Short mmCIF file of C-alpha atoms and ligand atoms in Angstrom, two decimals:
data_model
loop_
_atom_site.label_atom_id
_atom_site.label_comp_id
_atom_site.label_asym_id
_atom_site.label_seq_id
_atom_site.Cartn_x
_atom_site.Cartn_y
_atom_site.Cartn_z
CA MET A 249 -93.71 -66.99 -23.12
CA VAL A 250 -93.73 -70.40 -24.53
CA LEU A 251 -93.52 -72.15 -20.92
CA THR A 252 -96.55 -70.30 -19.82
CA THR A 253 -98.51 -71.43 -23.04
CA ILE A 254 -97.74 -75.12 -22.67
CA ALA A 255 -98.39 -74.81 -18.64
CA ASP A 256 -101.88 -73.42 -19.24
CA GLY A 257 -102.54 -76.17 -21.70
CA VAL A 258 -101.73 -78.76 -19.23
CA LEU A 259 -104.10 -77.23 -16.93
CA ASP A 260 -106.93 -77.08 -19.54
CA VAL A 261 -106.19 -80.74 -20.23
CA ALA A 262 -106.48 -81.40 -16.48
CA GLN A 263 -109.77 -79.43 -16.20
CA GLY A 264 -111.08 -81.53 -18.99
CA ILE A 265 -110.26 -85.04 -17.43
CA TYR A 266 -111.99 -83.63 -14.24
CA ASP A 267 -115.10 -82.65 -15.84
CA THR A 268 -115.50 -85.98 -17.91
CA GLY A 269 -114.59 -87.78 -14.51
CA ALA A 270 -117.62 -85.85 -12.81
CA ASP A 271 -119.91 -86.94 -15.63
CA LEU A 272 -118.84 -90.74 -15.13
CA VAL A 273 -120.53 -90.87 -11.70
CA GLY A 274 -123.57 -91.03 -13.29
CA THR A 275 -125.82 -88.51 -11.98
CA PRO A 276 -127.00 -86.39 -14.75
CA THR A 277 -125.79 -82.45 -13.91
CA ILE A 278 -127.20 -79.69 -15.67
CA ARG A 279 -124.99 -76.47 -15.26
CA LEU A 280 -126.92 -73.37 -15.80
CA GLY A 281 -124.88 -70.16 -16.12
CA VAL A 282 -126.82 -66.97 -15.05
CA THR A 283 -125.51 -63.71 -16.18
CA GLY A 284 -126.20 -60.09 -17.13
CA LEU A 285 -124.64 -56.84 -16.29
CA ALA A 286 -124.73 -55.30 -13.14
CA ARG A 287 -128.15 -54.87 -11.66
CA SER A 288 -129.77 -56.70 -14.52
CA GLY A 289 -131.46 -59.09 -11.87
CA LYS A 290 -129.13 -62.05 -11.51
CA THR A 291 -129.44 -62.52 -8.17
CA VAL A 292 -133.42 -62.19 -7.79
CA PHE A 293 -133.30 -64.44 -10.71
CA ILE A 294 -131.74 -67.02 -8.97
CA THR A 295 -133.35 -66.84 -5.57
CA SER A 296 -136.91 -66.83 -7.18
CA LEU A 297 -135.83 -69.80 -9.40
CA VAL A 298 -134.69 -71.78 -6.68
CA ALA A 299 -137.54 -70.97 -4.03
CA ASN A 300 -140.18 -71.92 -7.08
CA LEU A 301 -138.37 -75.29 -7.67
CA LEU A 302 -138.37 -75.97 -4.16
CA ASP A 303 -142.09 -74.96 -4.00
CA ARG A 304 -143.55 -75.49 -7.33
CA GLY A 305 -147.21 -74.19 -6.66
CA ARG A 306 -146.53 -71.25 -9.21
CA MET A 307 -144.91 -73.36 -12.02
CA PRO A 308 -147.48 -74.59 -14.39
CA HIS A 309 -145.45 -74.36 -17.55
CA LEU A 310 -142.56 -76.31 -15.90
CA LEU A 311 -144.18 -79.47 -17.42
CA ALA A 312 -142.40 -81.90 -14.86
CA ALA A 313 -143.88 -79.67 -12.14
CA SER A 314 -147.39 -79.48 -13.48
CA GLU A 315 -147.42 -83.16 -14.42
CA GLY A 316 -146.50 -84.15 -10.73
CA ARG A 317 -143.17 -85.74 -11.73
CA ILE A 318 -140.85 -84.08 -9.56
CA ALA A 319 -140.89 -85.95 -6.22
CA ALA A 320 -138.55 -83.68 -4.21
CA ALA A 321 -136.29 -80.88 -4.55
CA TYR A 322 -133.62 -80.04 -2.23
CA LEU A 323 -130.19 -78.03 -1.86
CA GLN A 324 -127.10 -79.82 -1.67
CA PRO A 325 -123.53 -79.00 -1.26
CA GLN A 326 -122.07 -77.77 -4.54
CA PRO A 327 -119.38 -79.63 -6.38
CA ASP A 328 -116.71 -76.97 -6.52
CA ASP A 329 -115.09 -76.35 -3.09
CA THR A 330 -112.98 -73.22 -4.26
CA VAL A 331 -116.27 -71.12 -5.77
CA PRO A 332 -118.16 -69.10 -3.12
CA ARG A 333 -121.78 -70.61 -2.46
CA PHE A 334 -124.49 -68.52 -3.70
CA ASP A 335 -126.14 -67.26 -0.59
CA TYR A 336 -129.70 -68.45 -1.24
CA GLU A 337 -130.75 -68.14 2.35
CA ALA A 338 -129.52 -64.70 2.87
CA HIS A 339 -131.10 -63.27 -0.54
CA MET A 340 -134.28 -65.14 0.38
CA GLY A 341 -134.31 -63.86 3.85
CA ALA A 342 -134.03 -60.17 2.23
CA LEU A 343 -136.91 -60.67 -0.16
CA THR A 344 -139.03 -62.43 2.74
CA GLY A 345 -137.87 -59.98 5.53
CA GLN A 346 -140.29 -57.42 7.39
CA PRO A 347 -140.13 -54.97 5.58
CA PRO A 348 -139.09 -57.27 2.21
CA ARG A 349 -135.93 -55.70 0.73
CA TRP A 350 -133.96 -56.39 -2.51
CA PRO A 351 -130.85 -58.53 -1.95
CA ASP A 352 -127.50 -56.93 -1.87
CA SER A 353 -125.56 -56.79 -4.98
CA THR A 354 -123.20 -59.47 -5.61
CA ARG A 355 -119.72 -58.97 -7.27
CA ALA A 356 -118.19 -62.17 -8.35
CA VAL A 357 -118.99 -65.84 -9.23
CA SER A 358 -121.17 -68.04 -7.13
CA GLU A 359 -122.86 -71.19 -7.38
CA LEU A 360 -125.43 -73.28 -6.01
CA ARG A 361 -126.49 -76.92 -6.30
CA VAL A 362 -130.28 -77.94 -6.46
CA SER A 363 -131.03 -81.61 -6.69
CA LEU A 364 -134.38 -82.88 -8.20
CA ARG A 365 -135.82 -86.27 -7.62
CA VAL A 366 -137.69 -86.76 -10.75
CA LYS A 367 -140.20 -89.48 -11.99
CA PRO A 368 -139.50 -90.58 -15.30
CA ASN A 369 -142.51 -89.95 -17.95
CA GLY A 370 -143.72 -91.38 -21.21
CA LEU A 371 -142.96 -95.46 -21.79
CA LEU A 372 -140.56 -95.63 -18.94
CA ALA A 373 -143.15 -94.16 -15.89
CA GLY A 374 -144.23 -97.47 -14.75
CA LEU A 375 -140.79 -99.29 -15.06
CA GLN A 376 -138.53 -96.98 -13.23
CA GLY A 377 -138.29 -95.19 -9.89
CA PRO A 378 -137.41 -91.48 -9.74
CA ARG A 379 -133.81 -90.39 -10.64
CA THR A 380 -131.97 -87.75 -9.31
CA VAL A 381 -130.77 -84.82 -11.69
CA HIS A 382 -128.43 -82.01 -10.25
CA LEU A 383 -128.81 -78.55 -11.20
CA ASP A 384 -125.76 -76.41 -10.65
CA ILE A 385 -126.63 -72.73 -10.86
CA ILE A 386 -123.59 -70.50 -11.58
CA ASP A 387 -124.01 -66.75 -11.10
CA TYR A 388 -121.31 -64.78 -12.99
CA PRO A 389 -121.14 -61.06 -13.94
CA GLY A 390 -121.73 -60.36 -17.80
CA GLU A 391 -118.87 -57.76 -17.80
CA TRP A 392 -116.52 -60.74 -17.60
CA LEU A 393 -117.89 -62.18 -20.65
CA LEU A 394 -117.49 -59.38 -22.42
CA ASP A 395 -113.92 -59.58 -21.90
CA LEU A 396 -113.58 -62.68 -24.33
CA ALA A 397 -112.97 -60.02 -27.28
CA LEU A 398 -109.78 -59.25 -25.62
CA MET A 399 -108.23 -62.61 -25.92
CA ASP A 400 -107.94 -62.16 -29.66
CA GLN A 401 -106.74 -58.63 -29.73
CA SER A 402 -103.17 -57.46 -29.40
CA TYR A 403 -102.67 -54.38 -26.83
CA ASP A 404 -102.44 -52.16 -30.04
CA ASP A 405 -105.68 -53.45 -31.47
CA TRP A 406 -107.45 -53.09 -28.23
CA SER A 407 -106.31 -49.66 -27.64
CA ALA A 408 -107.17 -48.32 -31.00
CA ALA A 409 -110.71 -49.84 -30.57
CA THR A 410 -111.08 -48.55 -27.09
CA LEU A 411 -109.99 -45.00 -27.93
CA ALA A 412 -112.48 -44.87 -30.96
CA ARG A 413 -115.08 -46.00 -28.77
CA LEU A 414 -114.42 -43.29 -26.27
CA ALA A 415 -114.27 -40.46 -28.74
CA THR A 416 -118.11 -41.20 -29.42
CA ARG A 417 -119.07 -40.98 -25.71
CA ASP A 418 -119.22 -38.04 -23.52
CA ALA A 419 -117.82 -39.60 -20.48
CA GLY A 420 -114.89 -40.57 -22.61
CA ALA A 421 -113.73 -36.71 -23.11
CA GLU A 422 -111.44 -36.33 -19.93
CA TYR A 423 -109.45 -39.67 -20.50
CA CYS A 424 -109.13 -38.47 -24.37
CA LYS A 425 -107.70 -35.43 -23.07
CA ALA A 426 -105.31 -36.99 -20.87
CA GLU A 427 -104.20 -39.73 -23.34
CA ALA A 428 -103.55 -36.96 -25.99
CA THR A 429 -100.96 -35.29 -23.78
CA THR A 430 -99.37 -38.49 -22.76
CA ASP A 431 -96.11 -39.57 -24.34
CA GLY A 432 -96.05 -43.53 -24.33
CA ALA A 433 -92.50 -43.79 -25.33
CA ALA A 434 -91.20 -41.96 -22.21
CA LYS A 435 -90.17 -43.99 -19.15
CA LEU A 436 -92.65 -45.58 -17.10
CA ASP A 437 -93.78 -43.50 -14.04
CA GLU A 438 -96.05 -45.55 -11.71
CA VAL A 439 -97.85 -42.34 -10.41
CA GLN A 440 -98.56 -41.33 -13.88
CA ALA A 441 -99.86 -44.83 -14.71
CA LYS A 442 -102.16 -44.72 -11.74
CA SER A 443 -103.62 -41.51 -12.60
CA LEU A 444 -104.38 -42.46 -16.10
CA ALA A 445 -105.98 -45.92 -14.77
CA ALA A 446 -107.89 -43.78 -12.30
CA THR A 447 -109.34 -41.49 -14.83
CA PHE A 448 -110.07 -44.61 -17.49
CA THR A 449 -111.84 -46.37 -14.97
CA GLU A 450 -113.74 -43.41 -13.99
CA TYR A 451 -114.98 -43.13 -17.64
CA LEU A 452 -116.01 -46.85 -17.62
CA HIS A 453 -118.18 -46.19 -14.46
CA ALA A 454 -119.51 -43.09 -16.10
CA ALA A 455 -120.24 -44.88 -19.37
CA ARG A 456 -121.72 -47.82 -17.45
CA ALA A 457 -123.88 -45.43 -15.45
CA ALA A 458 -124.99 -43.71 -18.74
CA GLY A 459 -126.43 -47.31 -19.97
CA PHE A 460 -123.70 -48.19 -22.03
CA TYR A 461 -123.10 -52.03 -21.98
CA ASP A 462 -119.34 -52.43 -23.95
CA CYS A 463 -117.37 -51.14 -20.93
CA THR A 464 -114.28 -53.37 -21.03
CA PRO A 465 -112.03 -54.44 -19.30
CA GLY A 466 -115.06 -55.83 -17.29
CA ARG A 467 -112.83 -56.48 -14.12
CA PHE A 468 -112.10 -52.70 -13.69
CA LEU A 469 -115.89 -52.14 -12.92
CA LEU A 470 -115.68 -55.12 -10.43
CA PRO A 471 -112.18 -55.40 -9.31
CA GLY A 472 -113.10 -57.49 -6.20
CA ASP A 473 -109.94 -58.43 -4.42
CA LEU A 474 -107.72 -57.01 -7.67
CA ASP A 475 -108.57 -53.65 -6.88
CA GLY A 476 -105.50 -51.45 -7.09
CA SER A 477 -103.02 -54.42 -8.67
CA PRO A 478 -100.97 -53.89 -11.78
CA VAL A 479 -103.27 -56.22 -13.62
CA LEU A 480 -105.75 -53.35 -13.18
CA THR A 481 -103.67 -50.45 -13.58
CA PHE A 482 -103.27 -50.22 -17.38
CA VAL A 483 -104.79 -48.07 -20.21
CA PRO A 484 -105.34 -47.93 -23.82
CA LEU A 485 -102.65 -45.67 -25.60
CA SER A 486 -102.57 -44.68 -29.10
CA PRO A 487 -99.91 -46.98 -31.13
CA GLY A 488 -96.36 -45.71 -31.37
CA ASP A 489 -92.77 -46.61 -30.12
CA ALA A 490 -92.77 -48.94 -27.24
CA PRO A 491 -88.84 -48.75 -25.80
CA ARG A 492 -87.97 -51.03 -22.91
CA ARG A 493 -89.13 -49.67 -19.61
CA SER A 494 -91.49 -47.08 -21.36
CA LEU A 495 -95.18 -46.58 -20.40
CA ARG A 496 -96.43 -48.09 -23.50
CA ARG A 497 -94.40 -51.19 -23.06
CA GLU A 498 -95.66 -51.61 -19.50
CA MET A 499 -99.20 -51.11 -20.27
CA ALA A 500 -98.92 -53.58 -23.07
CA ARG A 501 -97.38 -56.13 -20.67
CA ARG A 502 -100.20 -55.52 -17.83
CA TYR A 503 -102.71 -55.95 -20.89
CA GLU A 504 -101.27 -59.47 -21.52
CA ALA A 505 -101.23 -60.07 -17.91
CA TYR A 506 -104.77 -59.23 -17.41
CA LYS A 507 -105.68 -61.59 -20.18
CA SER A 508 -103.70 -64.66 -19.09
CA GLN A 509 -104.42 -64.19 -15.27
CA VAL A 510 -107.88 -62.80 -15.13
CA VAL A 511 -109.53 -63.63 -18.03
CA ARG A 512 -108.29 -66.99 -19.21
CA PRO A 513 -108.96 -68.55 -15.83
CA PHE A 514 -112.69 -67.44 -15.84
CA PHE A 515 -113.23 -69.17 -18.93
CA ARG A 516 -111.34 -72.14 -18.44
CA ASP A 517 -112.78 -72.78 -14.72
CA HIS A 518 -116.47 -71.56 -15.16
CA PHE A 519 -117.57 -70.61 -18.79
CA SER A 520 -116.33 -73.73 -20.42
CA ARG A 521 -118.27 -75.92 -18.29
CA ILE A 522 -121.61 -74.43 -18.69
CA ASP A 523 -124.35 -76.33 -20.45
CA ARG A 524 -127.35 -73.96 -20.50
CA GLN A 525 -127.09 -70.33 -20.09
CA VAL A 526 -129.75 -67.40 -19.40
CA VAL A 527 -128.54 -63.84 -20.16
CA LEU A 528 -130.45 -61.41 -18.20
CA VAL A 529 -131.24 -58.04 -19.80
CA ASP A 530 -132.43 -54.84 -18.05
CA ALA A 531 -134.34 -53.99 -21.49
CA LEU A 532 -136.72 -51.36 -20.20
CA GLY A 533 -133.71 -49.69 -18.51
CA ALA A 534 -131.93 -49.43 -21.79
CA ILE A 535 -135.00 -48.07 -23.54
CA HIS A 536 -135.44 -45.53 -20.76
CA SER A 537 -131.63 -44.46 -21.19
CA GLY A 538 -132.26 -44.02 -24.95
CA PRO A 539 -131.14 -45.08 -28.46
CA ALA A 540 -127.52 -45.36 -27.97
CA ALA A 541 -128.01 -47.32 -24.87
CA VAL A 542 -130.57 -49.87 -27.02
CA GLU A 543 -127.84 -50.15 -29.81
CA ASP A 544 -125.11 -50.94 -27.36
CA MET A 545 -127.26 -53.66 -25.94
CA ARG A 546 -127.74 -54.95 -29.05
CA ALA A 547 -124.24 -55.04 -29.98
CA ALA A 548 -123.41 -56.52 -26.46
CA MET A 549 -125.73 -59.45 -27.27
CA ALA A 550 -124.09 -60.21 -30.22
CA ASP A 551 -121.00 -60.35 -28.55
CA ILE A 552 -122.35 -62.59 -26.02
CA LEU A 553 -123.83 -64.92 -28.63
CA GLY A 554 -120.23 -64.98 -30.24
CA ALA A 555 -118.88 -66.27 -27.08
CA PHE A 556 -121.07 -69.25 -27.15
CA LYS A 557 -119.89 -70.11 -30.69
CA PRO A 558 -116.46 -71.51 -29.80
CA GLY A 559 -115.51 -71.86 -33.39
CA ARG A 560 -114.96 -68.16 -33.85
CA ASN A 561 -112.19 -67.92 -31.37
CA ALA A 562 -109.15 -70.18 -31.16
CA PHE A 563 -108.67 -69.71 -27.35
CA LEU A 564 -112.23 -71.01 -26.84
CA THR A 565 -111.98 -74.08 -29.33
CA ARG A 566 -109.41 -75.38 -27.21
CA LEU A 567 -111.36 -75.01 -23.89
CA PHE A 568 -114.56 -76.47 -25.11
CA ARG A 569 -113.09 -79.44 -27.35
CA GLY A 570 -116.25 -80.27 -29.04
CA LYS A 571 -118.36 -79.43 -26.27
CA ARG A 572 -121.11 -76.85 -26.50
CA VAL A 573 -123.77 -74.84 -24.60
CA GLU A 574 -126.91 -76.26 -25.86
CA ARG A 575 -129.46 -73.51 -24.77
CA ILE A 576 -129.57 -69.76 -24.43
CA LEU A 577 -132.41 -67.76 -22.91
CA PHE A 578 -131.98 -63.94 -23.38
CA ALA A 579 -134.74 -62.64 -20.72
CA ALA A 580 -135.88 -58.97 -20.14
CA THR A 581 -136.22 -58.77 -16.59
CA LYS A 582 -138.31 -56.77 -14.36
CA ALA A 583 -141.27 -56.97 -16.70
CA ASP A 584 -143.56 -56.28 -13.77
CA HIS A 585 -142.51 -52.59 -14.46
CA LEU A 586 -145.28 -53.16 -17.35
CA HIS A 587 -148.92 -53.73 -17.41
CA HIS A 588 -149.12 -57.31 -19.08
CA SER A 589 -151.10 -55.80 -21.95
CA GLN A 590 -147.52 -54.37 -22.95
CA HIS A 591 -145.46 -57.72 -22.48
CA ALA A 592 -146.02 -59.14 -25.76
CA ARG A 593 -144.26 -55.90 -27.21
CA LEU A 594 -141.41 -56.22 -24.67
CA THR A 595 -140.82 -59.71 -25.71
CA ALA A 596 -141.15 -58.83 -29.46
CA ILE A 597 -138.14 -56.34 -29.07
CA MET A 598 -136.14 -58.96 -27.17
CA GLU A 599 -137.01 -61.25 -29.93
CA ALA A 600 -135.96 -59.00 -32.59
CA LEU A 601 -132.61 -58.32 -30.62
CA THR A 602 -131.84 -61.90 -30.43
CA ARG A 603 -132.49 -62.61 -33.93
CA ASP A 604 -130.29 -59.81 -34.91
CA ALA A 605 -127.64 -60.91 -32.64
CA SER A 606 -127.79 -64.41 -33.82
CA ASP A 607 -127.39 -62.93 -37.46
CA ARG A 608 -124.49 -60.73 -36.42
CA ALA A 609 -122.74 -63.35 -34.54
CA ARG A 610 -123.29 -65.58 -37.40
CA PHE A 611 -124.52 -67.74 -34.66
CA ALA A 612 -125.94 -71.47 -35.29
CA GLY A 613 -125.13 -73.44 -32.42
CA ALA A 614 -127.45 -73.43 -29.39
CA GLU A 615 -131.14 -73.25 -29.36
CA THR A 616 -131.96 -69.60 -28.53
CA GLN A 617 -135.52 -68.10 -27.10
CA ALA A 618 -136.42 -64.39 -25.86
CA LEU A 619 -138.71 -63.80 -23.13
CA SER A 620 -139.77 -61.13 -20.74
CA LEU A 621 -140.34 -62.09 -17.27
CA ALA A 622 -140.33 -60.83 -13.71
CA ALA A 623 -138.40 -62.91 -11.10
CA LEU A 624 -140.08 -61.30 -8.28
CA ARG A 625 -143.44 -59.47 -9.13
CA ALA A 626 -143.35 -56.30 -7.03
CA THR A 627 -146.38 -54.59 -8.64
CA THR A 628 -150.20 -55.04 -9.27
CA GLU A 629 -152.12 -53.95 -12.28
CA GLU A 630 -154.85 -51.49 -12.57
CA THR A 631 -156.55 -49.43 -15.19
CA MET A 632 -157.13 -45.57 -14.33
CA THR A 633 -158.98 -43.14 -16.84
CA HIS A 634 -156.43 -40.36 -18.07
CA ASP A 635 -157.59 -37.50 -20.26
CA GLY A 636 -160.98 -39.32 -20.47
CA ALA A 637 -159.40 -42.66 -21.86
CA PRO A 638 -158.26 -45.76 -20.24
CA LEU A 639 -154.72 -46.12 -19.11
CA ASP A 640 -153.07 -49.57 -18.09
CA VAL A 641 -150.83 -49.02 -15.00
CA VAL A 642 -148.81 -50.83 -12.47
CA ARG A 643 -149.16 -50.03 -8.75
CA GLY A 644 -146.39 -50.78 -6.12
CA THR A 645 -144.57 -49.24 -3.38
CA LEU A 646 -141.81 -46.71 -4.46
CA LEU A 647 -138.32 -47.71 -3.14
CA GLU A 648 -137.19 -44.29 -2.52
CA THR A 649 -140.24 -42.82 -0.47
CA GLY A 650 -142.05 -46.16 0.56
CA LYS A 651 -145.31 -44.56 -0.68
CA GLN A 652 -147.71 -46.37 -3.12
CA ALA A 653 -147.89 -45.16 -6.57
CA ALA A 654 -149.56 -45.92 -9.92
CA PHE A 655 -146.93 -45.76 -12.60
CA TYR A 656 -147.04 -45.83 -16.53
CA PRO A 657 -143.74 -46.19 -18.44
CA GLY A 658 -144.76 -45.10 -21.66
CA ALA A 659 -146.25 -47.29 -24.62
CA LEU A 660 -143.90 -49.59 -26.46
CA PRO A 661 -144.16 -49.89 -30.06
CA GLU A 662 -146.00 -52.63 -31.58
CA ASP A 663 -143.44 -53.03 -34.19
CA PRO A 664 -140.08 -53.51 -32.57
CA SER A 665 -138.26 -51.60 -35.60
CA HIS A 666 -139.81 -48.56 -33.86
CA ILE A 667 -137.01 -48.97 -31.10
CA LEU A 668 -134.29 -50.76 -33.22
CA SER A 669 -134.10 -48.51 -36.28
CA PRO A 670 -133.67 -45.19 -34.48
CA ALA A 671 -131.14 -46.89 -32.36
CA LYS A 672 -129.27 -48.33 -35.36
CA ASP A 673 -129.10 -45.07 -36.99
CA GLY A 674 -127.85 -43.26 -34.14
CA ALA A 675 -130.80 -41.10 -33.17
CA ALA A 676 -130.44 -38.93 -30.10
CA ALA A 677 -133.73 -39.49 -28.67
CA TRP A 678 -136.99 -41.31 -29.11
CA LEU A 679 -139.29 -39.59 -31.47
CA ASP A 680 -142.72 -40.37 -30.23
CA GLU A 681 -142.49 -41.40 -26.79
CA ASP A 682 -140.54 -40.83 -23.41
CA TYR A 683 -139.81 -43.87 -21.36
CA GLN A 684 -139.99 -43.73 -17.54
CA ILE A 685 -138.34 -45.83 -15.05
CA MET A 686 -139.15 -46.31 -11.58
CA ARG A 687 -138.03 -48.53 -8.67
CA PHE A 688 -140.56 -50.32 -6.70
CA ALA A 689 -139.84 -52.16 -3.44
CA PRO A 690 -140.43 -55.64 -3.11
CA ALA A 691 -144.05 -56.32 -2.05
CA PRO A 692 -144.71 -58.25 1.57
CA LEU A 693 -145.03 -62.03 0.66
CA ASN A 694 -147.98 -63.85 2.16
CA LEU A 695 -147.24 -67.41 0.77
CA ARG A 696 -149.37 -70.43 0.90
CA PRO A 697 -147.93 -73.95 1.79
CA GLY A 698 -146.43 -75.02 -1.56
CA ASP A 699 -146.24 -71.85 -3.41
CA GLY A 700 -142.86 -70.04 -4.24
CA PRO A 701 -142.89 -66.28 -4.46
CA PRO A 702 -144.90 -64.61 -7.01
CA HIS A 703 -143.23 -64.13 -10.57
CA MET A 704 -143.95 -63.83 -14.22
CA ARG A 705 -142.79 -66.58 -16.64
CA MET A 706 -140.00 -68.01 -14.40
CA ASP A 707 -141.95 -71.48 -15.13
CA ARG A 708 -141.38 -70.77 -18.72
CA ALA A 709 -137.99 -69.74 -18.32
CA ALA A 710 -137.37 -73.10 -16.44
CA GLN A 711 -139.24 -75.03 -18.91
CA PHE A 712 -136.84 -73.68 -21.63
CA LEU A 713 -133.90 -74.00 -19.59
CA ILE A 714 -134.08 -77.24 -18.02
CA GLY A 715 -137.47 -78.72 -18.93
CA ASP A 716 -136.06 -81.22 -21.58
CA LYS A 717 -133.67 -82.65 -18.97
CA LEU A 718 -136.38 -83.51 -16.26
N1 GTP B 196 -139.66 -54.73 -9.98
C1 GTP B 196 -138.91 -55.66 -10.06
N2 GTP B 196 -137.46 -55.29 -9.74
C2 GTP B 196 -136.57 -56.16 -9.89
C3 GTP B 196 -136.77 -57.74 -10.34
N3 GTP B 196 -135.45 -58.22 -10.48
C4 GTP B 196 -134.79 -57.18 -9.85
N4 GTP B 196 -135.17 -55.91 -9.62
C5 GTP B 196 -134.58 -54.71 -9.39
O1 GTP B 196 -133.31 -54.83 -9.93
C6 GTP B 196 -132.24 -54.69 -8.67
C7 GTP B 196 -131.12 -55.58 -9.03
O2 GTP B 196 -131.44 -57.03 -8.99
P1 GTP B 196 -130.23 -58.01 -8.51
O3 GTP B 196 -130.71 -59.18 -8.84
O4 GTP B 196 -129.63 -57.73 -7.23
O5 GTP B 196 -129.41 -58.00 -9.87
P2 GTP B 196 -127.77 -58.41 -10.13
O6 GTP B 196 -127.66 -58.77 -11.45
O7 GTP B 196 -127.61 -59.51 -9.30
O8 GTP B 196 -126.96 -57.09 -9.64
P3 GTP B 196 -125.44 -57.38 -9.24
O9 GTP B 196 -125.34 -58.34 -8.37
O10 GTP B 196 -125.31 -55.84 -8.74
O11 GTP B 196 -124.62 -57.22 -10.48
C8 GTP B 196 -133.00 -54.98 -7.69
O12 GTP B 196 -132.26 -54.39 -6.65
C9 GTP B 196 -134.43 -54.64 -7.86
O13 GTP B 196 -134.50 -52.95 -7.59
C10 GTP B 196 -138.09 -57.90 -10.64
O14 GTP B 196 -138.20 -59.01 -10.92
N5 GTP B 196 -138.99 -57.02 -10.57
MG1 MG B 197 -126.26 -60.02 -7.84
#
């Protein structure tokens, strides 16, 4: 036990030296983390961001672009040889295909480097030539971030918290039943462990499908090449005796292995090196799922912010060694599902959620901002007449049928508390409105030279995230 801790410590220090070394070379590098839960829009966001940095015609609010100071932007080999490259060409190929389609789902960390040649502004403008700034974009699943909470928790604490959460969710009933009839002190039986883990994993998937955020351990949902391995074959058991060779003892051991061999390396190798972070949130999807999903999203945002405040967690404090993430953007994605007359309301909901999350995480670190955006605009806007009154709708091609349709998702309240309060109070359904969601296909792109793909507020997102460094 002691030995592994020391060995891990040595690795952490080695990693730190490597990081500082990279900085000494001189070219400023921004490491931008892009995260969000499954299907929140990470891949489309990065693809659109990169395409719109390469062709900056639609980026008026990225000041360095509108001031004409970005002389060139190009893709470069990334610095980390062992991290898969973000497959920009394939994702862009999908979006610009005939017919265009959404990129495939991605399930692990990936990275891409965009380098910008930037002319200085202000006093130095006439004195210096352009300099290079590297932007390393790291795409990673938000599910992995939520695992941070496990680092501080013993197996018994984690089990108790998880079982309590399961009891409040319909999807948890089956596992609760199985757990109640399981004797954790009995001898480990691998078949039983596997079957319990399968039931528990099914619960996690069902909870996720029902719109719940906190579905840890995150790697159970996105196992990748760890599928079926012992680190992913453990379950929460209510506290009790754990004699040698018992089920409970082995579950606790695997839980610790999950922490040290799955969670820890991710935070050490990726997370601790991020400078700027965008957290993508499918807020419209959560609102559609109902008050419980919104409340859960709010708690998850607080957890995520907590992860960016290393002081709270001894493990992270050691990893960060004084370094900190400087800016965090919480962005509601897929805003093109809403007519722009409602965007301010969506942003207000995100702002209220972000403020609340900062308070709850007692967060005073990075600068935070909330925004609603569409990485790739798939709809056009229209005003229809409905029951004799004008109704602002969006129009697009439905993903399921390929047919054109006008869509009205419901009116978001002007006051965000009309969404957040019922969520906090545990309401079963929204009182005044029924929110709809619809999936649109990407629209065929017909780009003028110099223009990137159409979006909403990607330039504002970029200005907040990297504008000050350009
Ligand atoms: N209308 C619209 N839909 C979007 C937009 N961005 C994403 N979507 C939808 O959301 C889906 C998921 O987007 P991705 O970018 O693949 O999300 P992700 O977070 O990378 O998903 P995983 O890789 O599965 O975790 C897409 O297939 C689209 O249906 C957008 O800007 N507008
Ligand atoms: Mg993806």
